[in-house]
C-alpha positions as a LaTeX table, in Angstrom:
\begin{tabular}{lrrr}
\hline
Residue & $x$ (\AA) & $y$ (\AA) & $z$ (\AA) \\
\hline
Unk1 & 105.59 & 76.49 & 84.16 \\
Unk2 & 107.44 & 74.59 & 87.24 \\
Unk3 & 104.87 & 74.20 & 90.15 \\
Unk4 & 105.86 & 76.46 & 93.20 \\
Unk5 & 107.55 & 74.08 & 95.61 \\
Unk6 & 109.71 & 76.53 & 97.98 \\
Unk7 & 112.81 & 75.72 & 95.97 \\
Unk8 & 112.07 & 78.78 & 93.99 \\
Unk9 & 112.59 & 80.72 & 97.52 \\
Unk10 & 115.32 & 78.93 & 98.48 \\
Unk11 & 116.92 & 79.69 & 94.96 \\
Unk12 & 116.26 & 83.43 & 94.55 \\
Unk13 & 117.24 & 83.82 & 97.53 \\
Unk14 & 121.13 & 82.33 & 97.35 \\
Unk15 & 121.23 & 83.39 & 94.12 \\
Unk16 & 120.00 & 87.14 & 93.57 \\
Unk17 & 119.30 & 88.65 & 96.86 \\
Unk18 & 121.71 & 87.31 & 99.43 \\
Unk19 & 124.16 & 86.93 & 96.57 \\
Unk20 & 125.38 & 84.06 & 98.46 \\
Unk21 & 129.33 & 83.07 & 97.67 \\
Unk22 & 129.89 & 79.83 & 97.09 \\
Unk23 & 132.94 & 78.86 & 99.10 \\
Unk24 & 131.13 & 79.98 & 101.99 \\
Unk25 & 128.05 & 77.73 & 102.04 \\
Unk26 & 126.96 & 74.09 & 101.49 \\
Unk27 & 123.80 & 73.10 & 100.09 \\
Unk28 & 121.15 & 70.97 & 102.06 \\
Unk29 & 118.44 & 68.78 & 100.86 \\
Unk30 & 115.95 & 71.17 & 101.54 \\
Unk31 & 118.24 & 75.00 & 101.05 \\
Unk32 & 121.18 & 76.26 & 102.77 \\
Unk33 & 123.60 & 76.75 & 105.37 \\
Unk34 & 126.24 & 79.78 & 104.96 \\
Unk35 & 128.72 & 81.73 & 107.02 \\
Unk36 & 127.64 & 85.50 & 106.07 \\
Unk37 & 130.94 & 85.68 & 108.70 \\
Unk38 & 131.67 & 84.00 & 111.92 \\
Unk39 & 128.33 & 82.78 & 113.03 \\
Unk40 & 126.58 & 80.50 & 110.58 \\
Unk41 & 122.87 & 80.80 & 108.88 \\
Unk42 & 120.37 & 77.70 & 107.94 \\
Unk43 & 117.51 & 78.66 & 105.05 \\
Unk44 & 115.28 & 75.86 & 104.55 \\
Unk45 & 112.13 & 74.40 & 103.61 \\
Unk46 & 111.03 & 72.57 & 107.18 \\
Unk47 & 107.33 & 71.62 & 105.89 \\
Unk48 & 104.49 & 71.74 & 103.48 \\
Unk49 & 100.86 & 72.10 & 103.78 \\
Unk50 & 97.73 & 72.13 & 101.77 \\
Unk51 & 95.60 & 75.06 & 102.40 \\
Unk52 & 91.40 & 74.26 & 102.16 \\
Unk53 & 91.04 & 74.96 & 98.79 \\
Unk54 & 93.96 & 72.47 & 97.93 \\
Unk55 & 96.36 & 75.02 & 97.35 \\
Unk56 & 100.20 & 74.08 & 98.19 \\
Unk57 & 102.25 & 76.08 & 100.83 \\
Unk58 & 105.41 & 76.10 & 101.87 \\
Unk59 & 107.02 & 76.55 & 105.82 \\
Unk60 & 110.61 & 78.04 & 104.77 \\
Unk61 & 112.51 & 78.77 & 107.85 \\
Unk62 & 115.51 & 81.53 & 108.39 \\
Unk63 & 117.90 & 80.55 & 111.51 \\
Unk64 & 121.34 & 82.77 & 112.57 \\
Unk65 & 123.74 & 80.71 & 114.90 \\
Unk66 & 123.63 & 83.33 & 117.88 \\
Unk67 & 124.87 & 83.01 & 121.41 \\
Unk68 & 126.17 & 79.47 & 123.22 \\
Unk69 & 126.92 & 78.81 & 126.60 \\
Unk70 & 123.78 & 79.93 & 127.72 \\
Unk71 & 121.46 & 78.35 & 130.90 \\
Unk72 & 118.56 & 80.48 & 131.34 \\
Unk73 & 119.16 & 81.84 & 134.95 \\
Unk74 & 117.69 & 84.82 & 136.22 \\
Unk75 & 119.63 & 87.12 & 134.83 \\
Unk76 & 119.90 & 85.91 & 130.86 \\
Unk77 & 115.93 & 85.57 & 131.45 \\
Unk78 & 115.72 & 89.31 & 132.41 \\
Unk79 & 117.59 & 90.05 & 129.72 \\
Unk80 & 115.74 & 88.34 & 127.32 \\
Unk81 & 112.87 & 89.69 & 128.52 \\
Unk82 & 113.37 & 93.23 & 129.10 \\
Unk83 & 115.65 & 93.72 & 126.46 \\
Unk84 & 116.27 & 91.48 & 122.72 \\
Unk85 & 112.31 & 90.28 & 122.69 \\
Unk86 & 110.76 & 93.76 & 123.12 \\
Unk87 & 112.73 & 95.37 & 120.27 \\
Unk88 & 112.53 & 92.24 & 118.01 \\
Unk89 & 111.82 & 93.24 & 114.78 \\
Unk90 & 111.83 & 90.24 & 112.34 \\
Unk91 & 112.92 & 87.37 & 114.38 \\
Unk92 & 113.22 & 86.63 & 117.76 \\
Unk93 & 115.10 & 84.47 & 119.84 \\
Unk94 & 114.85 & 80.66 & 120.16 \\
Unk95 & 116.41 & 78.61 & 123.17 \\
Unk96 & 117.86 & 75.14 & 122.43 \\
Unk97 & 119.38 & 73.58 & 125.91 \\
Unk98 & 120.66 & 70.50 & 124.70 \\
Unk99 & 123.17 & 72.81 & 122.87 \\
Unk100 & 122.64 & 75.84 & 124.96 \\
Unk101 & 122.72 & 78.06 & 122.47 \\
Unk102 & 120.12 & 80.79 & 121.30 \\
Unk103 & 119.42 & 81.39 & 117.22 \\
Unk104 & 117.78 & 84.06 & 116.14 \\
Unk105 & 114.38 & 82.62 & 114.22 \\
Unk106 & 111.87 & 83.74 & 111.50 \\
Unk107 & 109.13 & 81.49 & 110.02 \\
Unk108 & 106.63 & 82.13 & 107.23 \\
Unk109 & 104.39 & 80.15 & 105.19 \\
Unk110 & 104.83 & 80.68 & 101.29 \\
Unk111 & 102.87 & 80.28 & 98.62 \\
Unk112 & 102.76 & 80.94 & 94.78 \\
Unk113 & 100.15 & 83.86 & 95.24 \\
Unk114 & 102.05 & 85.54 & 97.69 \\
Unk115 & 105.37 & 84.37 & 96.76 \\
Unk116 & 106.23 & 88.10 & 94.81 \\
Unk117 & 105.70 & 89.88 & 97.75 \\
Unk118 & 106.22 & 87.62 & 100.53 \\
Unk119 & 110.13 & 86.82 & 99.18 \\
Unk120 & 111.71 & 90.00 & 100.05 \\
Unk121 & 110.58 & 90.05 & 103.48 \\
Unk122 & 111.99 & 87.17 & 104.10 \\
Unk123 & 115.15 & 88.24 & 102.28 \\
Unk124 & 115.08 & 91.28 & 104.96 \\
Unk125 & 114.62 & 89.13 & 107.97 \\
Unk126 & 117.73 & 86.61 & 106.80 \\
Unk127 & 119.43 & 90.41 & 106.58 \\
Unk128 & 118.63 & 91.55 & 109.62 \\
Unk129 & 119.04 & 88.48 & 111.48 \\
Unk130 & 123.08 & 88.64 & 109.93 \\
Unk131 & 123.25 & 92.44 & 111.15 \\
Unk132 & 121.65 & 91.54 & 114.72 \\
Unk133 & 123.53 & 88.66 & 115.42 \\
Unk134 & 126.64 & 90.65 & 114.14 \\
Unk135 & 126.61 & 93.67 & 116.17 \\
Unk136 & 124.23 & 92.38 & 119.32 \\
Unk137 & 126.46 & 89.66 & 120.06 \\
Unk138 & 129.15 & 92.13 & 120.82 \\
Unk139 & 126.67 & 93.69 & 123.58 \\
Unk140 & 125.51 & 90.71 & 125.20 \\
Unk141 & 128.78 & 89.00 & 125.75 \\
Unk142 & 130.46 & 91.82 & 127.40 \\
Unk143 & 127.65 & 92.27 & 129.68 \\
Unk144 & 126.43 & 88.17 & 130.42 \\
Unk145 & 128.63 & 85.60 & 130.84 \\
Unk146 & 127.67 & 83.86 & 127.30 \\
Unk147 & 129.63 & 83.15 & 123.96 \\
Unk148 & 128.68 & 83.93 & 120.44 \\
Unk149 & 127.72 & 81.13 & 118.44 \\
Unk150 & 131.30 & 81.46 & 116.31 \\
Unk151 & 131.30 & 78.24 & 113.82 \\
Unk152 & 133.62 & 77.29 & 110.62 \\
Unk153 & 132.72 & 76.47 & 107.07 \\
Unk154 & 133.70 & 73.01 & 106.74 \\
Unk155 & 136.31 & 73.55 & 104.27 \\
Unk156 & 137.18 & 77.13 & 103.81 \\
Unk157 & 137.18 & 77.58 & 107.92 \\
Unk158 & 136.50 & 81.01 & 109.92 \\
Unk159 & 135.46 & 83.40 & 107.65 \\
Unk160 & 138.25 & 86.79 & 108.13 \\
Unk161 & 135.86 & 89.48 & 107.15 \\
Unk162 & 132.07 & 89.44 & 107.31 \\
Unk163 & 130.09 & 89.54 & 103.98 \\
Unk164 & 128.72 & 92.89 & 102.85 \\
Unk165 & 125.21 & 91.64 & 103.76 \\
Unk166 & 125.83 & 92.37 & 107.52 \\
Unk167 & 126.09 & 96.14 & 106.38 \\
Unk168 & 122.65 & 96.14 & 105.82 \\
Unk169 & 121.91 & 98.54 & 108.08 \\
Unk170 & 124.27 & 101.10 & 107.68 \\
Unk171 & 123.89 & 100.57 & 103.67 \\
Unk172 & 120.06 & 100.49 & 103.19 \\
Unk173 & 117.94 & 100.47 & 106.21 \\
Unk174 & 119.04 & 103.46 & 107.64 \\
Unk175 & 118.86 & 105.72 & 105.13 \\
Unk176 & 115.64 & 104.67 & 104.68 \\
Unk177 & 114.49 & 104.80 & 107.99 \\
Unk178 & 115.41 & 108.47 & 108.43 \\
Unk179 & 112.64 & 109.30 & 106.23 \\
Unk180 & 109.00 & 109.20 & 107.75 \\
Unk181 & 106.77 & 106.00 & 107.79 \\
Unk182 & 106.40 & 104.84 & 104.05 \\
Unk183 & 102.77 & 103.21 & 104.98 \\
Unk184 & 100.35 & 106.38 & 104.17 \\
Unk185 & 97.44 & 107.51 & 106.94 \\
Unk186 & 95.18 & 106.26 & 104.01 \\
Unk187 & 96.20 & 102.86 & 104.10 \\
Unk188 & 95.82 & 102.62 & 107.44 \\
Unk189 & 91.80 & 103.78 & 107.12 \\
Unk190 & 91.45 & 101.42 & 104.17 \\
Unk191 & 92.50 & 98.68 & 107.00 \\
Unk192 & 90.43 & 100.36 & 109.44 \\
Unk193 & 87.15 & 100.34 & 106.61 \\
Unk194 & 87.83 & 96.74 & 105.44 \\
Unk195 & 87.40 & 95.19 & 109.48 \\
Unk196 & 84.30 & 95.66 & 109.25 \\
Unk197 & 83.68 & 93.39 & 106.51 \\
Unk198 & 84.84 & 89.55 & 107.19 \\
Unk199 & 87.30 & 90.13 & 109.76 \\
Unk200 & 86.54 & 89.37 & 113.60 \\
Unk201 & 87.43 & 92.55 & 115.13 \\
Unk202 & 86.07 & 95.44 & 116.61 \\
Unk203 & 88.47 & 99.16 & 115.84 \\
Unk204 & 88.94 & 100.65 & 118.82 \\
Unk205 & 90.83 & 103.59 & 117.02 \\
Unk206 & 91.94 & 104.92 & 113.99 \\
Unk207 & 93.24 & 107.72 & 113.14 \\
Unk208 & 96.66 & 109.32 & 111.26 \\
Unk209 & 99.42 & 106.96 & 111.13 \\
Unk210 & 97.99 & 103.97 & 112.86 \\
Unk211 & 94.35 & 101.09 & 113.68 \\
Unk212 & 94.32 & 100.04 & 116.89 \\
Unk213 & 92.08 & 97.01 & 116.68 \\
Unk214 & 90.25 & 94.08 & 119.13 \\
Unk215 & 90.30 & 90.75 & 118.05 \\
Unk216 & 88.14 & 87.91 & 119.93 \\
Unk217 & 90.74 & 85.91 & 122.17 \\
Unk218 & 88.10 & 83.17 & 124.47 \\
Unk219 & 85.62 & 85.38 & 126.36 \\
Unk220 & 88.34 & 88.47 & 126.33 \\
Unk221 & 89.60 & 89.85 & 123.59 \\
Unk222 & 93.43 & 90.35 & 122.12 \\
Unk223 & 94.45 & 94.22 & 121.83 \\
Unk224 & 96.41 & 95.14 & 118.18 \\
Unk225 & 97.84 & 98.08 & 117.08 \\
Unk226 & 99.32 & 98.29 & 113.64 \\
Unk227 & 101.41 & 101.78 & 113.40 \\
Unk228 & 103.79 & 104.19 & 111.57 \\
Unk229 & 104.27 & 106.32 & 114.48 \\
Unk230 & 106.64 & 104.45 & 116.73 \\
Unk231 & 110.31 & 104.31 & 115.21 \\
Unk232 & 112.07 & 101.37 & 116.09 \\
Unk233 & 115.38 & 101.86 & 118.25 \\
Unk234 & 117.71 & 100.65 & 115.49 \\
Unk235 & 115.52 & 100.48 & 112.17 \\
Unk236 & 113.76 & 103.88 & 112.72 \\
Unk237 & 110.85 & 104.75 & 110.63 \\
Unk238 & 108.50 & 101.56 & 109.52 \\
Unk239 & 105.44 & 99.24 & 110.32 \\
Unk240 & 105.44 & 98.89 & 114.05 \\
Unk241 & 102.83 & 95.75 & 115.38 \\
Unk242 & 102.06 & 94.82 & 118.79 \\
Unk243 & 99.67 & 92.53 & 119.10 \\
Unk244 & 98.69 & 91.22 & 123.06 \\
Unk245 & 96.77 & 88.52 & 125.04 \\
Unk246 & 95.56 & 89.08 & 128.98 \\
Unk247 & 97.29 & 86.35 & 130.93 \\
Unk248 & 96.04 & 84.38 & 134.26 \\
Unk249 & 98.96 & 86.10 & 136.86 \\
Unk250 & 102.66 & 84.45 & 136.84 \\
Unk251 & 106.05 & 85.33 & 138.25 \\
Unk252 & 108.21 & 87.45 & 135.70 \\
Unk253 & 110.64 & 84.59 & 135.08 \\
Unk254 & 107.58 & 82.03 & 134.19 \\
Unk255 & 106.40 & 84.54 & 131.59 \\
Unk256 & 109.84 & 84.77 & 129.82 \\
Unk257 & 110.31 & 81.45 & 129.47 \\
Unk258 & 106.80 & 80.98 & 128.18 \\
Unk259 & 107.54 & 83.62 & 125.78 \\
Unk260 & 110.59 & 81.89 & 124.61 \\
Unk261 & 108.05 & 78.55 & 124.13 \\
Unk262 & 105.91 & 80.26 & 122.63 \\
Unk263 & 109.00 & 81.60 & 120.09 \\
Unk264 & 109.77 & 78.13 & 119.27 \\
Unk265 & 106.58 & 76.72 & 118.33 \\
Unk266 & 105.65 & 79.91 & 116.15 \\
Unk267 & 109.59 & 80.79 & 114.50 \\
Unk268 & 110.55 & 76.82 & 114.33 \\
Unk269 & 107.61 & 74.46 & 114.14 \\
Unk270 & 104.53 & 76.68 & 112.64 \\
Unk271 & 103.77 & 80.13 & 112.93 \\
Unk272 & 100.41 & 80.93 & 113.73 \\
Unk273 & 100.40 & 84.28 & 111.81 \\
Unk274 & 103.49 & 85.29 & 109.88 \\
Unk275 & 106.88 & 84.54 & 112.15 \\
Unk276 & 108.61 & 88.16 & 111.69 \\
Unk277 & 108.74 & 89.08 & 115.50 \\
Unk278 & 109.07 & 87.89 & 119.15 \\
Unk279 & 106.42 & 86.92 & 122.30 \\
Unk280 & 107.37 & 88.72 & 124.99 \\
Unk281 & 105.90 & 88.85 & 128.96 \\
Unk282 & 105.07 & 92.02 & 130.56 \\
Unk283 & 102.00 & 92.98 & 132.86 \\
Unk284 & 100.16 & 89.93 & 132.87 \\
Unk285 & 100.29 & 90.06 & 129.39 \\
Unk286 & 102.10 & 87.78 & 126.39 \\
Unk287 & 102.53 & 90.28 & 123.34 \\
Unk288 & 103.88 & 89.16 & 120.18 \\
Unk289 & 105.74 & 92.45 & 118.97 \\
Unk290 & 107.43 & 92.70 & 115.12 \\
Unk291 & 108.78 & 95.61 & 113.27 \\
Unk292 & 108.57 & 96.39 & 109.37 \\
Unk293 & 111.51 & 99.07 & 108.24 \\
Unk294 & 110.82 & 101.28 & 105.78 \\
Unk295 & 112.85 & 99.62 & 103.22 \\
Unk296 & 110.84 & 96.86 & 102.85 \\
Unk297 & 107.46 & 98.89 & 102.07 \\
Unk298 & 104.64 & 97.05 & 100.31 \\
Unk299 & 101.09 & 98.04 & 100.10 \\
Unk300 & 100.28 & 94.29 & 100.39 \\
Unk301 & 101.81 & 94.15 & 103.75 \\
Unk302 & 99.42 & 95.79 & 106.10 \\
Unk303 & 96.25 & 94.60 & 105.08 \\
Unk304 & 97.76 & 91.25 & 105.16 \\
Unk305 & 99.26 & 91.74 & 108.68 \\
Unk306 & 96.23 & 92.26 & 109.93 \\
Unk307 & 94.63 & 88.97 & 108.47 \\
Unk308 & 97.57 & 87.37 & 109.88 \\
Unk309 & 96.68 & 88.77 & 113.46 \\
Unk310 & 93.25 & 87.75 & 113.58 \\
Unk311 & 94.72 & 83.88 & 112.73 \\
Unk312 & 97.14 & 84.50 & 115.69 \\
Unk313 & 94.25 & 85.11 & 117.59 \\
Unk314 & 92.12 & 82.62 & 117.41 \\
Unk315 & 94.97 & 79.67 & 117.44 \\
Unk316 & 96.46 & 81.80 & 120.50 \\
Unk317 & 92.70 & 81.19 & 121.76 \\
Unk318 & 92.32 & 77.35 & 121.49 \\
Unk319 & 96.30 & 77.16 & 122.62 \\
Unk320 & 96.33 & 79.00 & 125.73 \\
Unk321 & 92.28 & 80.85 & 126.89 \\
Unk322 & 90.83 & 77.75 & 129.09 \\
Unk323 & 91.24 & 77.89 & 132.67 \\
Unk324 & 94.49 & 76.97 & 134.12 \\
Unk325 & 95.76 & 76.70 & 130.20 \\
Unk326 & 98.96 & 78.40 & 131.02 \\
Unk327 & 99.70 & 76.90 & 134.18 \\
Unk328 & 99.05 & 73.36 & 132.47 \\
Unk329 & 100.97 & 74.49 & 129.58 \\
Unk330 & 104.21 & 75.52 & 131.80 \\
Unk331 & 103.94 & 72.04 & 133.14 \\
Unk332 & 104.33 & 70.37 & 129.82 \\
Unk333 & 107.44 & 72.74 & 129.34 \\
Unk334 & 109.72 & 69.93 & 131.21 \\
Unk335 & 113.27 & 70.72 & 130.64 \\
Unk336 & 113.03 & 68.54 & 127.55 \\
Unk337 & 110.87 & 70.19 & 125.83 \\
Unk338 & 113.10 & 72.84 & 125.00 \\
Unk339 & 115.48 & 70.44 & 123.12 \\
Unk340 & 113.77 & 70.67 & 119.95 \\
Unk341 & 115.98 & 71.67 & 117.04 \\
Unk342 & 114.14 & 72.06 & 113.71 \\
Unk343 & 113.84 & 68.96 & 111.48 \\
Unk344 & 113.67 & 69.26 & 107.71 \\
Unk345 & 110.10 & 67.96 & 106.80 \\
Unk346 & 111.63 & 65.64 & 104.57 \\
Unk347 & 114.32 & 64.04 & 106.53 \\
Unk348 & 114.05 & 60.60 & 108.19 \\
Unk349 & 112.24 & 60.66 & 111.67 \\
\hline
\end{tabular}
């Protein structure tokens, strides 16, 4: 049997779930770029790594072409901020100012163990990322003064009429998330029983639809709740995760665009836990929110989000809880380092 390599992602994906059409994508070394309609999206294997017990995994990376002409000023920053991050669901918004433009990001490691599971969400998230850039880019530009990202295929040029993929929502996920949350109050108290054993947490609560845990973040601690009873505005019913760490104080607008740093190392360089979400600033706080419709229900997920928290944690911890981390970390944040576009990990340096 061929060894797992992240090909067999890329593959399944452009051929049997995104049903990809030919004359409206060219291959890449390492996956894809398409045009699902105007706006283009890049699937790709960015890295590899070899996990302690010399197992291979893969970093495969999901970017939409979203907005250009955009400088973050005051008011694309409050946008940002009070707005697209807080209702991010599997992606989240990643600033590039060489180009000015903002893509909408997810990043996941993938293995062979987790590959039958772990596919489809990232099947949803290349969905959803089509529908979001689709119908929010309509929004924003009438109310900023910014541009969607609108690109042509090389050869077959603007695409008319968008691909049935960007009806995901209307075709699939809301349907679906009419119905109540598909992850059961027992699943949540199997999550709830299991802390106790390995995990580095405390439960603060459990009970119905929903944990509510406390994970060890320097000498504080980072607040997670995992639950089925907050719909999402668009999605509805699903897997709702907030996950938060207590902040030294900073203006408003330093905390969005440390968010938006933050997006770019974890949904374009190397997520820390899985990259279906979006940091966001509020109340002294950096929260890294995601949201899990109802159509993509597995009993694998939760019990594996929560793993994936705890991880967050503690690299959150060495990142960013020292004194002064933040500050010190802003001031590494020069206007270059935002320029960073994602490099395949096998292309020349």
């Amino acid at each position: 049997m061929e060894e797992y390599n992240g090909r067999q992602t890329i593959d399944w994906l452009y051929e049997e779930q995104l049903h990809v059409d030919d004359a409206w994508a060219v291959r890449t070394s390492n996956g894809f770029k398409w045009w699902p309609y105007k706006t283009a999206q890049t699937v790709e294997v960015i890295g590899k790594e070899i996990g302690p017990d010399g197992q291979h995994g893969f970093l495969i990376s999901v970017r939409t072409d979203f907005l250009r002409g955009v400088t973050l000023d005051e008011e694309i920053l409050r946008y940002l901020g009070s707005i697209l991050m807080p209702i991010s669901a599997m992606c989240g918004p990643v600033y590039d100012e060489a180009s000015g433009t903002l893509s909408l990001c997810s990043l996941v490691r993938v293995h062979k163990e987790i590959s039958g599971w772990m596919n489809p969400l990232i099947s949803l998230a290349a969905a959803t990322q089509i529908s979001e850039a689709f119908h929010y880019a309509r929004i924003v530009t009438d109310e900023l003064d910014v541009k969607e990202a609108i690109s042509e295929h090389p050869s077959s040029g603007l695409r008319p009429e968008p691909d049935e993929i960007a009806g995901v929502f209307e075709s699939l996920i809301a349907p679906l998330g009419g119905l109540p949350c598909r992850w059961s109050h027992l699943e949540f108290a199997d999550v709830a029983a299991s802390c106790g054993r390995g995990l580095p947490s405390l439960i603060l609560k459990q009970g119905g639809a929903g944990v509510n845990l406390d994970f060890p973040f320097g000498d504080q601690s980072s607040p997670c709740r995992l639950s089925g009873n907050f719909p999402h505005p668009v999605y509805g019913n699903g897997l709702f995760m907030l996950q938060s760490f207590p902040t030294p104080e900073m203006s408003e607008m330093a905390g969005i665009r440390l968010a938006l740093e933050l997006n770019r190392r974890e949904l374009t360089r190397k997520p820390t836990g899985y990259g279906f979400g979006s940091y966001a600033y509020r109340d002294n706080s950096m929260h890294f929110a995601g949201f899990f419709p109802n159509l993509i229900y597995s009993s694998s997920l939760l019990p594996n989000l929560v793993y994936s928290c705890a991880e967050r944690s503690r690299v959150m911890s060495l990142t960013l809880d020292s004194e002064n981390s933040f500050e010190t970390y802003l001031m590494k944040m020069g206007p270059r380092e935002n320029l960073v576009t994602p490099r395949s990990y096998d292309e020349p340096t």
